[in-house]
Short mmCIF file of C-alpha atoms (C1' of nucleotides) in Angstrom, two decimals:
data_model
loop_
_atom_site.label_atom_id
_atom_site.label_comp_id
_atom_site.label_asym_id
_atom_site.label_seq_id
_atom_site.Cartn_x
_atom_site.Cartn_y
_atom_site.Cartn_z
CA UNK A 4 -13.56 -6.84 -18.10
CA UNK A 5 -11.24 -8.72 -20.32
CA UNK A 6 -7.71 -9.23 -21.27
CA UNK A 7 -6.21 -9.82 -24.43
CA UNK A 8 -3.15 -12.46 -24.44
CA UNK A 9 -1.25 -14.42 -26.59
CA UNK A 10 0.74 -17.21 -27.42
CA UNK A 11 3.99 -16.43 -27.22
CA UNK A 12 5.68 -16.59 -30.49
CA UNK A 13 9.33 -16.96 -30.10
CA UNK A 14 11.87 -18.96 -27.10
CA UNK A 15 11.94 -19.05 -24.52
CA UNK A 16 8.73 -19.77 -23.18
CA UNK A 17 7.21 -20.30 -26.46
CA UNK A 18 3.83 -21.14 -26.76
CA UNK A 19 2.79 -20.06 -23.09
CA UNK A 20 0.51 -16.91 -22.56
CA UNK A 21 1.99 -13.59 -22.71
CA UNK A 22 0.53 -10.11 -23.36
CA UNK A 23 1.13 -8.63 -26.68
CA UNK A 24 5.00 -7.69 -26.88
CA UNK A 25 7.96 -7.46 -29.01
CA UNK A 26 11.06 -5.61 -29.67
CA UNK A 27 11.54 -1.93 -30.49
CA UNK A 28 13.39 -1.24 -33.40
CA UNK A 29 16.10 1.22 -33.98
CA UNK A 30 14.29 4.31 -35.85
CA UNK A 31 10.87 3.88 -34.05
CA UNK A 32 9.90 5.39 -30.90
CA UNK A 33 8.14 3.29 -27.74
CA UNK A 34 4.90 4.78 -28.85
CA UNK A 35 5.47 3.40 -32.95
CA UNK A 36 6.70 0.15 -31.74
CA UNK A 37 3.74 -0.31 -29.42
CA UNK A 38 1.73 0.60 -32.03
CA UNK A 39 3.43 -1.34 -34.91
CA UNK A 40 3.58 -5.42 -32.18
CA UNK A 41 -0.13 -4.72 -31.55
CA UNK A 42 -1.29 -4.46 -34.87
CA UNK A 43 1.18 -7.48 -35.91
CA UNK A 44 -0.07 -9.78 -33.37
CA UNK A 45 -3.70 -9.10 -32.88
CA UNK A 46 -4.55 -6.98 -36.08
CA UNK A 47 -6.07 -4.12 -34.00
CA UNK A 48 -5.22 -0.92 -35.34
CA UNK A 49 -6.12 2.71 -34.09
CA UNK A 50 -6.22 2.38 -30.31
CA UNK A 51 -5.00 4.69 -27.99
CA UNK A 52 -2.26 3.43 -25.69
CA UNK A 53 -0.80 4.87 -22.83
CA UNK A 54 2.54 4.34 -21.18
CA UNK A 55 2.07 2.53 -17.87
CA UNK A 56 6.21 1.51 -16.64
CA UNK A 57 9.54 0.25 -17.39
CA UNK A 58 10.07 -2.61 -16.35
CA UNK A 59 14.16 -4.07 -15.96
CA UNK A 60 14.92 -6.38 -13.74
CA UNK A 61 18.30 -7.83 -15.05
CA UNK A 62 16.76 -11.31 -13.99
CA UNK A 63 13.15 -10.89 -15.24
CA UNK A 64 13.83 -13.17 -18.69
CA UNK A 65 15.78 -15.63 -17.52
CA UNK A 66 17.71 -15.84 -21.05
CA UNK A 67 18.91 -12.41 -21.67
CA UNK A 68 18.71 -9.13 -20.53
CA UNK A 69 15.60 -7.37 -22.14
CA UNK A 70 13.80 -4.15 -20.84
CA UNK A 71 10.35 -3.71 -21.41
CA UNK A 72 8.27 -0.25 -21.71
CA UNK A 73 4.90 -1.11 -22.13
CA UNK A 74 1.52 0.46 -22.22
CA UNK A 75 -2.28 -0.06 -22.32
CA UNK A 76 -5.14 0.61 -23.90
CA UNK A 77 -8.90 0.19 -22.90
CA UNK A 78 -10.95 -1.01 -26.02
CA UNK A 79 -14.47 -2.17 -26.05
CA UNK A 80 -14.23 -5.74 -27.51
CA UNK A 81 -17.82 -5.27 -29.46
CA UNK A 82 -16.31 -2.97 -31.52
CA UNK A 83 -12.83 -4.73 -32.39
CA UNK A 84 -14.23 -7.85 -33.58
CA UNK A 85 -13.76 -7.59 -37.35
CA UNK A 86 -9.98 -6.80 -36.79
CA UNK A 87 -9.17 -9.21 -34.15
CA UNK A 88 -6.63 -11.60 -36.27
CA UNK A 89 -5.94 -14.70 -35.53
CA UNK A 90 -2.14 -15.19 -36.48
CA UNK A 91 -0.87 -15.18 -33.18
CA UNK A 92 -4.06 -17.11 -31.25
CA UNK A 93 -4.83 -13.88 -29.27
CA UNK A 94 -7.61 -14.67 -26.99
CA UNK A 95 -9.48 -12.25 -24.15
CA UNK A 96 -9.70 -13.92 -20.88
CA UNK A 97 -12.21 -12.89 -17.96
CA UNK A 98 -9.44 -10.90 -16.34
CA UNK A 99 -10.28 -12.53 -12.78
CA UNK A 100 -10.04 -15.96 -14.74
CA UNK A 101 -7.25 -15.39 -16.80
CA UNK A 102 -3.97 -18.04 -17.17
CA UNK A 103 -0.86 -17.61 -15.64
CA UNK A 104 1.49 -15.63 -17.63
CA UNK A 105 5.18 -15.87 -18.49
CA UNK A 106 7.92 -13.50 -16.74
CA UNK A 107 6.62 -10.77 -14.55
CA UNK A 108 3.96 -10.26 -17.31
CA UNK A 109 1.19 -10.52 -14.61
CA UNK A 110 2.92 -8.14 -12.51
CA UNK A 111 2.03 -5.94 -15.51
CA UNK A 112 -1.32 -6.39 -15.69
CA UNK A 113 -1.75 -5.84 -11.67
CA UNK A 114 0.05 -2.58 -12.30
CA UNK A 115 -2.18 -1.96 -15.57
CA UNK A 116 -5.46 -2.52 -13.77
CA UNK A 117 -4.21 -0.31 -10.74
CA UNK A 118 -3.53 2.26 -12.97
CA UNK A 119 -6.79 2.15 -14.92
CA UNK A 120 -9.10 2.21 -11.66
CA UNK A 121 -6.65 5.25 -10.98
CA UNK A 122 -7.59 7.45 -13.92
CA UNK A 123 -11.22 6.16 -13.93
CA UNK A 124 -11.92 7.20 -10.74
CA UNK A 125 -10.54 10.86 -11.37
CA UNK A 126 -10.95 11.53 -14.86
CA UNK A 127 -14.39 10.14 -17.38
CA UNK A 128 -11.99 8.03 -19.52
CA UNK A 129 -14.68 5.17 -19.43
CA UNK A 130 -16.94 7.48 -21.02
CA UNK A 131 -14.51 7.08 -24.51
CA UNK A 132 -14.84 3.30 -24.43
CA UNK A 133 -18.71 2.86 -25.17
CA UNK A 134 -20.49 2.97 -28.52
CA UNK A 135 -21.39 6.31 -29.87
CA UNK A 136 -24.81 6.19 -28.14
CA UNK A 137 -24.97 4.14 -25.28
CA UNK A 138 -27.26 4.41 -21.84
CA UNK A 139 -26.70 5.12 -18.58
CA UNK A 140 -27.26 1.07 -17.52
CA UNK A 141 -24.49 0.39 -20.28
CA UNK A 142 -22.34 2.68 -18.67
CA UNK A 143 -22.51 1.60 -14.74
CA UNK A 144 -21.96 -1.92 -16.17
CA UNK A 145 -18.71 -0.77 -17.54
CA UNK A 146 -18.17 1.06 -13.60
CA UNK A 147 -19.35 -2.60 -12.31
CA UNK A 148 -16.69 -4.27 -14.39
CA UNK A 149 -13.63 -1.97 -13.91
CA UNK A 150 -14.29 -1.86 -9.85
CA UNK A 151 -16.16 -5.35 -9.44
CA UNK A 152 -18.23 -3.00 -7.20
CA UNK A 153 -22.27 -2.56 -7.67
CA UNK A 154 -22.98 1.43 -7.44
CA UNK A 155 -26.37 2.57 -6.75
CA UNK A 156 -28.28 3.59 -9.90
CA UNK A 157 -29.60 6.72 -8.59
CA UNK A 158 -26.55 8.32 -7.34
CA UNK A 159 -25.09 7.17 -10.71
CA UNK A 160 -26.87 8.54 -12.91
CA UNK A 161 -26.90 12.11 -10.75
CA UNK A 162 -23.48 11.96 -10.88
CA UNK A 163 -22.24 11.17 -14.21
CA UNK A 164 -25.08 13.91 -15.11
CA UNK A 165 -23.89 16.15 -12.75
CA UNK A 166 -20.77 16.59 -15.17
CA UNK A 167 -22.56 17.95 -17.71
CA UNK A 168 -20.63 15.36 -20.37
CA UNK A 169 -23.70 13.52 -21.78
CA UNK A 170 -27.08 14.65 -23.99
CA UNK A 171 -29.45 12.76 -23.74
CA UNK A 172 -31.22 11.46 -27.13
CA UNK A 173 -34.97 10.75 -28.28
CA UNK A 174 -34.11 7.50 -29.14
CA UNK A 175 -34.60 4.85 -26.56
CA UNK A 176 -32.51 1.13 -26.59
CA UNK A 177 -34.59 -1.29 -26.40
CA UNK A 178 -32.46 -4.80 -26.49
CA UNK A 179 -31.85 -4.38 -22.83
CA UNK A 180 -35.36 -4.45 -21.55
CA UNK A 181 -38.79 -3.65 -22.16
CA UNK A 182 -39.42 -0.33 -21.18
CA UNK A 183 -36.22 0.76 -22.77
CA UNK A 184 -33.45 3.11 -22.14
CA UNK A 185 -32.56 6.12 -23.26
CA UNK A 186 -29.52 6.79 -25.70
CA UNK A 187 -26.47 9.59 -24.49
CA UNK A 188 -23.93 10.71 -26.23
CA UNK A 189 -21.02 12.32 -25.34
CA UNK A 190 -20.52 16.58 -25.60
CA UNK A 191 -17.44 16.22 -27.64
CA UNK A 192 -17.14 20.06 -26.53
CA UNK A 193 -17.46 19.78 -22.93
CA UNK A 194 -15.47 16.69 -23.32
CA UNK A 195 -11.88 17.74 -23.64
CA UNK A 196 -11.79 20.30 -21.13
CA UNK A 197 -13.15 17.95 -18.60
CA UNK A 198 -11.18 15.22 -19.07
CA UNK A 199 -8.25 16.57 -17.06
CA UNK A 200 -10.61 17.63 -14.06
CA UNK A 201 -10.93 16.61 -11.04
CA UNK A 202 -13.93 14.66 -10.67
CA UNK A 203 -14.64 11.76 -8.13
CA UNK A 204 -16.44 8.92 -10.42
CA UNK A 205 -16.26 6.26 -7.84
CA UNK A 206 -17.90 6.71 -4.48
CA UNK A 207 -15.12 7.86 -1.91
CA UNK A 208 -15.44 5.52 1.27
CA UNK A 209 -14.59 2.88 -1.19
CA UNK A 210 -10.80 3.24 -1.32
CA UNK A 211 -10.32 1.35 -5.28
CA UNK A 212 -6.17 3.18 -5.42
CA UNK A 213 -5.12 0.48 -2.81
CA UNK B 6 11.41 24.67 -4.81
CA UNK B 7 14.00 23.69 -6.57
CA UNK B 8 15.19 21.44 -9.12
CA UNK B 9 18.38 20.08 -8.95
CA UNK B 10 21.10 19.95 -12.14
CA UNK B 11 24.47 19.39 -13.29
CA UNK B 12 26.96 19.99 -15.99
CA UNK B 13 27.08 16.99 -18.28
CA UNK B 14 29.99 15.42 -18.00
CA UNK B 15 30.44 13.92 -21.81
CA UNK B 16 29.64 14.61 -25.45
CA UNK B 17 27.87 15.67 -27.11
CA UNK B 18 26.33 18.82 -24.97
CA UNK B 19 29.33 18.20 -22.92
CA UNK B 20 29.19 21.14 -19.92
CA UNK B 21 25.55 22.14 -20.43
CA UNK B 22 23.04 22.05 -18.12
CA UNK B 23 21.47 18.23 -17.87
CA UNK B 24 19.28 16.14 -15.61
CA UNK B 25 21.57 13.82 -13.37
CA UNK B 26 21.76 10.71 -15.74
CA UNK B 27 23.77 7.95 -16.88
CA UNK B 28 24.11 4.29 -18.39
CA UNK B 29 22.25 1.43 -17.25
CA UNK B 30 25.12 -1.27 -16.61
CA UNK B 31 24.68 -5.01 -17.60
CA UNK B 32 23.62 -6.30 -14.20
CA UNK B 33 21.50 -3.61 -13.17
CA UNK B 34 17.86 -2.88 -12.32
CA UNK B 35 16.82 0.61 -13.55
CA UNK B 36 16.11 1.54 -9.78
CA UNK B 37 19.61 0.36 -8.70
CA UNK B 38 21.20 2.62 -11.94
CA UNK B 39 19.25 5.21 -11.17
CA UNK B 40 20.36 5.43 -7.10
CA UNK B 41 24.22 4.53 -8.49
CA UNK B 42 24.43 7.61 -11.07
CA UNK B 43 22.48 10.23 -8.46
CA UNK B 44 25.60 9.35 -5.96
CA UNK B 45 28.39 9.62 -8.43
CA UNK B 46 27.06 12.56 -9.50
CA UNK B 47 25.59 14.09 -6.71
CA UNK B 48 26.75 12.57 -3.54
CA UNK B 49 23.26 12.13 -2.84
CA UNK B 50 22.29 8.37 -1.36
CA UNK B 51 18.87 7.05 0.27
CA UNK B 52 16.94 8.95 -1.50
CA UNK B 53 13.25 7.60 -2.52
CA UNK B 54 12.89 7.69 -6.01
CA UNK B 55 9.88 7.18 -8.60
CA UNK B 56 10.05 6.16 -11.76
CA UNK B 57 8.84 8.76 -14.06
CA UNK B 58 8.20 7.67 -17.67
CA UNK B 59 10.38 5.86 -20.28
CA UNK B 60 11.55 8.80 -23.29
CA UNK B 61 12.61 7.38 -26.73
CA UNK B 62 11.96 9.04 -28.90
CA UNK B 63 14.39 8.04 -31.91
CA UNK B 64 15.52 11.78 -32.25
CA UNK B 65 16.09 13.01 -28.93
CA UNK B 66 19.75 12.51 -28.75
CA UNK B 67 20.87 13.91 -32.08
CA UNK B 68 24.40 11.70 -31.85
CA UNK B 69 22.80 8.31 -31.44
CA UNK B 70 19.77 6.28 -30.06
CA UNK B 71 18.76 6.43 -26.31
CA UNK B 72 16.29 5.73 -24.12
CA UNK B 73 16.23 7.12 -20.87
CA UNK B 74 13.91 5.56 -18.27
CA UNK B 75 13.73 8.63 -15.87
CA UNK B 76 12.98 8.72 -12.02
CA UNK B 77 12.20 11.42 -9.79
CA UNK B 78 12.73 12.08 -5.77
CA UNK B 79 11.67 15.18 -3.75
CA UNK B 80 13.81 15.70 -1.03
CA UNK B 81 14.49 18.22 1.46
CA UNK B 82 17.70 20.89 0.67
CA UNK B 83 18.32 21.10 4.18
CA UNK B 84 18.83 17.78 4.83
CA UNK B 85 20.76 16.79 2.54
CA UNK B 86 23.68 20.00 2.42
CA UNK B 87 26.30 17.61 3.67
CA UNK B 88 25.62 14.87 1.28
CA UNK B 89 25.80 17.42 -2.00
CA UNK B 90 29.44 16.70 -3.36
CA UNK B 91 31.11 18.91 -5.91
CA UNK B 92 32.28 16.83 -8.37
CA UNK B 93 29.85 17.19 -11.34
CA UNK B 94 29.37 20.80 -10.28
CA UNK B 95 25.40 19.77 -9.47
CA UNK B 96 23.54 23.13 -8.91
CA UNK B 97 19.40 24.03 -6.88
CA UNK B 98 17.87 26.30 -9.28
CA UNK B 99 14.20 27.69 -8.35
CA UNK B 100 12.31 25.81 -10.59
CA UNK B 101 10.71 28.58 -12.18
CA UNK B 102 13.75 30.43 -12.94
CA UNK B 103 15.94 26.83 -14.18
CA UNK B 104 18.38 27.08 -16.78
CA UNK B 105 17.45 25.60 -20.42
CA UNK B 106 18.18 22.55 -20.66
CA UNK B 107 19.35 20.15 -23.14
CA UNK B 108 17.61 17.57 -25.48
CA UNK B 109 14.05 16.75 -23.89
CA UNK B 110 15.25 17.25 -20.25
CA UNK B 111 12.76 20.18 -19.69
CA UNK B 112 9.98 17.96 -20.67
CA UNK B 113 11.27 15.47 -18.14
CA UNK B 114 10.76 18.26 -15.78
CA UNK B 115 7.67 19.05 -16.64
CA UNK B 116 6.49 15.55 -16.42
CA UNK B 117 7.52 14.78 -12.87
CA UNK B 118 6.33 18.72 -11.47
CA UNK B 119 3.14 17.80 -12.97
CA UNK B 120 2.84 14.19 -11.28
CA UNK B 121 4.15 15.58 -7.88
CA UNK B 122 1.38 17.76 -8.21
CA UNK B 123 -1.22 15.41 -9.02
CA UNK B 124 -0.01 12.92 -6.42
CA UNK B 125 0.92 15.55 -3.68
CA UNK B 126 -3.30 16.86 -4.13
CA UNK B 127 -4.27 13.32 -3.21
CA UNK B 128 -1.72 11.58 -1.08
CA UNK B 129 0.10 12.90 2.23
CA UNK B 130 3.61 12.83 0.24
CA UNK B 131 4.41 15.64 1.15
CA UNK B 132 4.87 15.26 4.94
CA UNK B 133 7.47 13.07 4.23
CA UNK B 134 9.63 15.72 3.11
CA UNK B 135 9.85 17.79 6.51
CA UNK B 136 12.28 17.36 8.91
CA UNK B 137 11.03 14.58 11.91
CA UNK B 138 9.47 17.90 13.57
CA UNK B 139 7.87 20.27 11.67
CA UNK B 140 5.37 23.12 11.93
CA UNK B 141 2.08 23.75 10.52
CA UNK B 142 3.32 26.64 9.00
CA UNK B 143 6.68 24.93 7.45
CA UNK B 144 3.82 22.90 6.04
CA UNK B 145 1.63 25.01 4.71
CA UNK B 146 4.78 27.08 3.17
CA UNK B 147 5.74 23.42 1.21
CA UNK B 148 2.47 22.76 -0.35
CA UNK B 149 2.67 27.03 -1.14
CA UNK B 150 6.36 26.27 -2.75
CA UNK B 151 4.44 23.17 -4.87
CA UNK B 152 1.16 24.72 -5.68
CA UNK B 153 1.97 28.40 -6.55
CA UNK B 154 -0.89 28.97 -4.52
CA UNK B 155 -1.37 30.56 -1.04
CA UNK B 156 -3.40 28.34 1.13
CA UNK B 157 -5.88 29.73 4.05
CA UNK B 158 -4.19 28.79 7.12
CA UNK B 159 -7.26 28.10 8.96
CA UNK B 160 -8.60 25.50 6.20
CA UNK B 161 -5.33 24.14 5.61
CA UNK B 162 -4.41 23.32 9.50
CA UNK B 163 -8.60 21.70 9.22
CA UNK B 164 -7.86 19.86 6.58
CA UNK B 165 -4.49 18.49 7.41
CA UNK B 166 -5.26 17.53 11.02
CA UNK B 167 -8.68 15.85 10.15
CA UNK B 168 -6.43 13.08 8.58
CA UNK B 169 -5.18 11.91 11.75
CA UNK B 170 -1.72 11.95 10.34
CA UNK B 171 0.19 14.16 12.76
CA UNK B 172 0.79 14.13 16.25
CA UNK B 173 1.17 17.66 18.45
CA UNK B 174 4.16 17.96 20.35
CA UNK B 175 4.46 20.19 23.67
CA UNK B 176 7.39 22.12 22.32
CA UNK B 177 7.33 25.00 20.05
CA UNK B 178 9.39 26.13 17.44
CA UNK B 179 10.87 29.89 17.86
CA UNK B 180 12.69 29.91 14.92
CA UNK B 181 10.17 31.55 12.86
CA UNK B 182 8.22 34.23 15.02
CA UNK B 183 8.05 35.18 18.67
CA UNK B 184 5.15 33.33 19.45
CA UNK B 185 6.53 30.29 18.17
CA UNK B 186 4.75 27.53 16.34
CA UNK B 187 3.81 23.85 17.68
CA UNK B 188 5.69 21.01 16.26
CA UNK B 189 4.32 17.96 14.82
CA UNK B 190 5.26 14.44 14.29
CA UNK B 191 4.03 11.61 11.93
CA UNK B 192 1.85 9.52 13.20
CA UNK B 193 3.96 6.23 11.94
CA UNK B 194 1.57 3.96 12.60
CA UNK B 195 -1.37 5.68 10.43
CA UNK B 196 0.78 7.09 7.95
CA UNK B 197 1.16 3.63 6.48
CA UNK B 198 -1.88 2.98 5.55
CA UNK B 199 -2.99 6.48 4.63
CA UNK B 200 -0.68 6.93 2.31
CA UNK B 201 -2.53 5.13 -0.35
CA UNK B 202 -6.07 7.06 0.98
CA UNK B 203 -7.67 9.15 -1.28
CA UNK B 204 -7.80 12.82 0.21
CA UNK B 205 -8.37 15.54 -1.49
CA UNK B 206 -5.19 17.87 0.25
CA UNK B 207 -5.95 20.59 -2.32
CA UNK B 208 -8.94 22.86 -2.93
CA UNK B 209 -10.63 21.48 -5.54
CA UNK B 210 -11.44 24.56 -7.25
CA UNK B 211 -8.00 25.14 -8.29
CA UNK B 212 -7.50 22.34 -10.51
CA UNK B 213 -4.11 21.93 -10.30
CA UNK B 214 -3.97 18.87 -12.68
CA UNK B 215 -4.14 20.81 -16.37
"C1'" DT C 8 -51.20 -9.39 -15.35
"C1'" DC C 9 -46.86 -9.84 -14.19
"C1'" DA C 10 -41.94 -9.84 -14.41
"C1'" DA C 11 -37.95 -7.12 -15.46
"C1'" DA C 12 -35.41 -3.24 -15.96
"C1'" DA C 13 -35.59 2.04 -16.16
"C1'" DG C 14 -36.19 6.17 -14.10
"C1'" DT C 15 -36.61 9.47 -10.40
"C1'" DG C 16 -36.65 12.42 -5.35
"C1'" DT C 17 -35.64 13.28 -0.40
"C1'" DT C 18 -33.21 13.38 3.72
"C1'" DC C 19 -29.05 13.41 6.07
"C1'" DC C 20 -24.31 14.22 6.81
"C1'" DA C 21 -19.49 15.33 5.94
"C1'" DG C 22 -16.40 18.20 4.07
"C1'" DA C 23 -15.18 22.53 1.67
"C1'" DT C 24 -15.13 27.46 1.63
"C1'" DA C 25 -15.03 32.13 3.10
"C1'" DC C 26 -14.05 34.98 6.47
"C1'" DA C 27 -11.87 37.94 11.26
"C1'" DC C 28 -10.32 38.18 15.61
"C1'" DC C 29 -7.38 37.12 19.68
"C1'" DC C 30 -2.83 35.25 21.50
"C1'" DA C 31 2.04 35.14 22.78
"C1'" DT C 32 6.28 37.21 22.88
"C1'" DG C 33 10.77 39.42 21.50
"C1'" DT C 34 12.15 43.90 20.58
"C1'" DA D 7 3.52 49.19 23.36
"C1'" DC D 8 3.64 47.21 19.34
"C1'" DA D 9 4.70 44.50 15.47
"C1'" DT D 10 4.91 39.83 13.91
"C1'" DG D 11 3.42 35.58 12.99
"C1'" DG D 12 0.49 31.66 15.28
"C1'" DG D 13 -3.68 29.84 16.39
"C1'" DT D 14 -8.65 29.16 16.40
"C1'" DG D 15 -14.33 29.26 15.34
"C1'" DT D 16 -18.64 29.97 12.68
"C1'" DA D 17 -22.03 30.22 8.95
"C1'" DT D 18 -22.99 28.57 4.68
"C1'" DC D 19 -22.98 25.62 0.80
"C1'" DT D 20 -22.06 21.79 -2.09
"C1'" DG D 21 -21.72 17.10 -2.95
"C1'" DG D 22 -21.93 12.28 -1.44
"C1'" DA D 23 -24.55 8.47 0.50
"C1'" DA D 24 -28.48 5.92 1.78
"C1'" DC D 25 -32.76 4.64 0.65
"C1'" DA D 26 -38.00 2.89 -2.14
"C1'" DC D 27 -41.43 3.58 -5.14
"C1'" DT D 28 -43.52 4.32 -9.81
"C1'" DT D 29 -43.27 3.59 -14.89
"C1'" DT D 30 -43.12 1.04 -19.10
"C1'" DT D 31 -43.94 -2.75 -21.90
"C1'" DG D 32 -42.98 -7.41 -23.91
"C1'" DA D 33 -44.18 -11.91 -22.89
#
DNA sequence: TCAAAAGTGTTCCAGATACACCCATGT
DNA sequence: ACATGGGTGTATCTGGAACACTTTTGA
């Protein structure tokens, strides 16, 4: 699990890391503006953000007062790479390994990964992140990542079946091992009523919402 | 339950039905605007608030651009008649039979009903709420007021004293029948760290999160 | 043939649900 | 005595958790 930074492009603090951010302007909404820095300063286009906070200390740049609303998005890197540019140095970091950040930007990302671990744990929003077909090992590595916590492979794959979200395909992946695993996809039908339900993806006694 | 409004106090919608809200001043956190504006308009003070969401859409004050960071509390009516002052004319409607209101304030409404709900099925919020001693039924009849749902007593008195949350008192309560119902007390001490835990304090068949 | 990853089944337990009767007491 | 609301117990079922062996196949 990774996050995507960059180098800050104006003062203060130039230079130093800071997430993707920039000012709104006055005919856009939050959700245009989001949409409209992210594309400037990393090239990626098309992903689906979601509002996590306001955040307004009067102190929090020490220069003047700015407010920040910001929001997230979950993106598999693999399938980003051709837009990734490189105007502003954006760069994913291991998200246990990544730099200090300017402001109360890391605040942000605590808050951001809290939320995400939230909503996966409640809702198959993981599920959206993968390649069209992926398998079931893909998939529990993406769990693995999001709650650095190893799940059993059995109960996994009874419960994520269990949902009834996935079909299972002929087709078998083979770069992952020898015997191969099998290719899901995702029931675009089932999907959208499910996703608001109340499902429990991540085993209960371990308590991920602290 | 009810939702509280008041009559806006400027242009343009001057006198309709609003959301308490106001300006964020120079030197001011959101939180800190938010508590200042509830008690000038209000009266009300100490009241926990959340922040909501962030609305800006460019449109959604046809006179000029806003943003309104928005925060929500859940308090209890009774608790709080001596603090209600007069002075903006603030008014408890039942929430399902509120006035229209103006710009996007119904979708602010919306927004925080459907996140009490969604946090209220999985955290013990709600037992804040009561007064310090409350009965199982005054309980019950708050998570009936929140839900639109009748609860079975004998599940719902299970459920809520499996969490270890409340303490029995000797006395009883005659207020509300002849027999008279036990009062409880938070358990202080437990309620700290449970508040975070993951319980599901709803049937799960109702899925109360659409 | 062996190493490496995939796939699968069973038992046990906790918690959820549905459901009905007795208790205490003020009138 | 009776009406009103409070309190409790049981059977059943579903879902979660723990746990170990067999299968496939490329090297």
């Amino acid at each position: 699990m990774k996050l995507l930074v960059i180098h800050r492009g104006f003062e203060p603090e130039m230079g130093k890391w800071s997430v993707v951010g920039g000012f709104l302007q006055a005919d856009e909404s939050p959700e245009d503006s989001a949409a409209r820095i992210l594309k400037q300063q990393t090239g990626l286009e098309g992903v689906y953000m979601q509002q996590l906070k306001a955040f307004g200390d009067p102190k929090r740049d020490p220069m003047e007062r700015v407010l920040s609303i910001t929001y997230f998005a979950l993106i598999d890197i693999d399938q980003y790479t051709e837009q990734l540019s490189e105007e502003y140095n954006p760069e994913w970091f291991l998200l246990k390994e990544r730099p200090e950040l300017i402001f109360d930007h890391n605040k942000m990302v605590e808050a951001a990964l809290k939320k995400i671990r939230y909503m996966a744990a409640l809702h198959p929003v993981l599920f959206e992140l993968l390649p069209e077909k992926f398998t079931l090992p893909h998939l529990q590595a993406l769990y693995t990542a999001v709650y650095d916590f190893e799940f059993d492979k059995r109960n996994f794959s009874r419960k994520v079946l269990s949902a009834n979200l996935l079909i299972k395909q002929k087709e078998k992946d083979k770069e992952g091992s020898k015997k191969g695993a099998y290719y899901y996809m995702l029931d675009k039908s089932q999907y959208k009523d499910k996703l608001q339900s109340f499902l429990n993806f991540v085993p209960s006694p371990n308590n991920f919402l602290l």
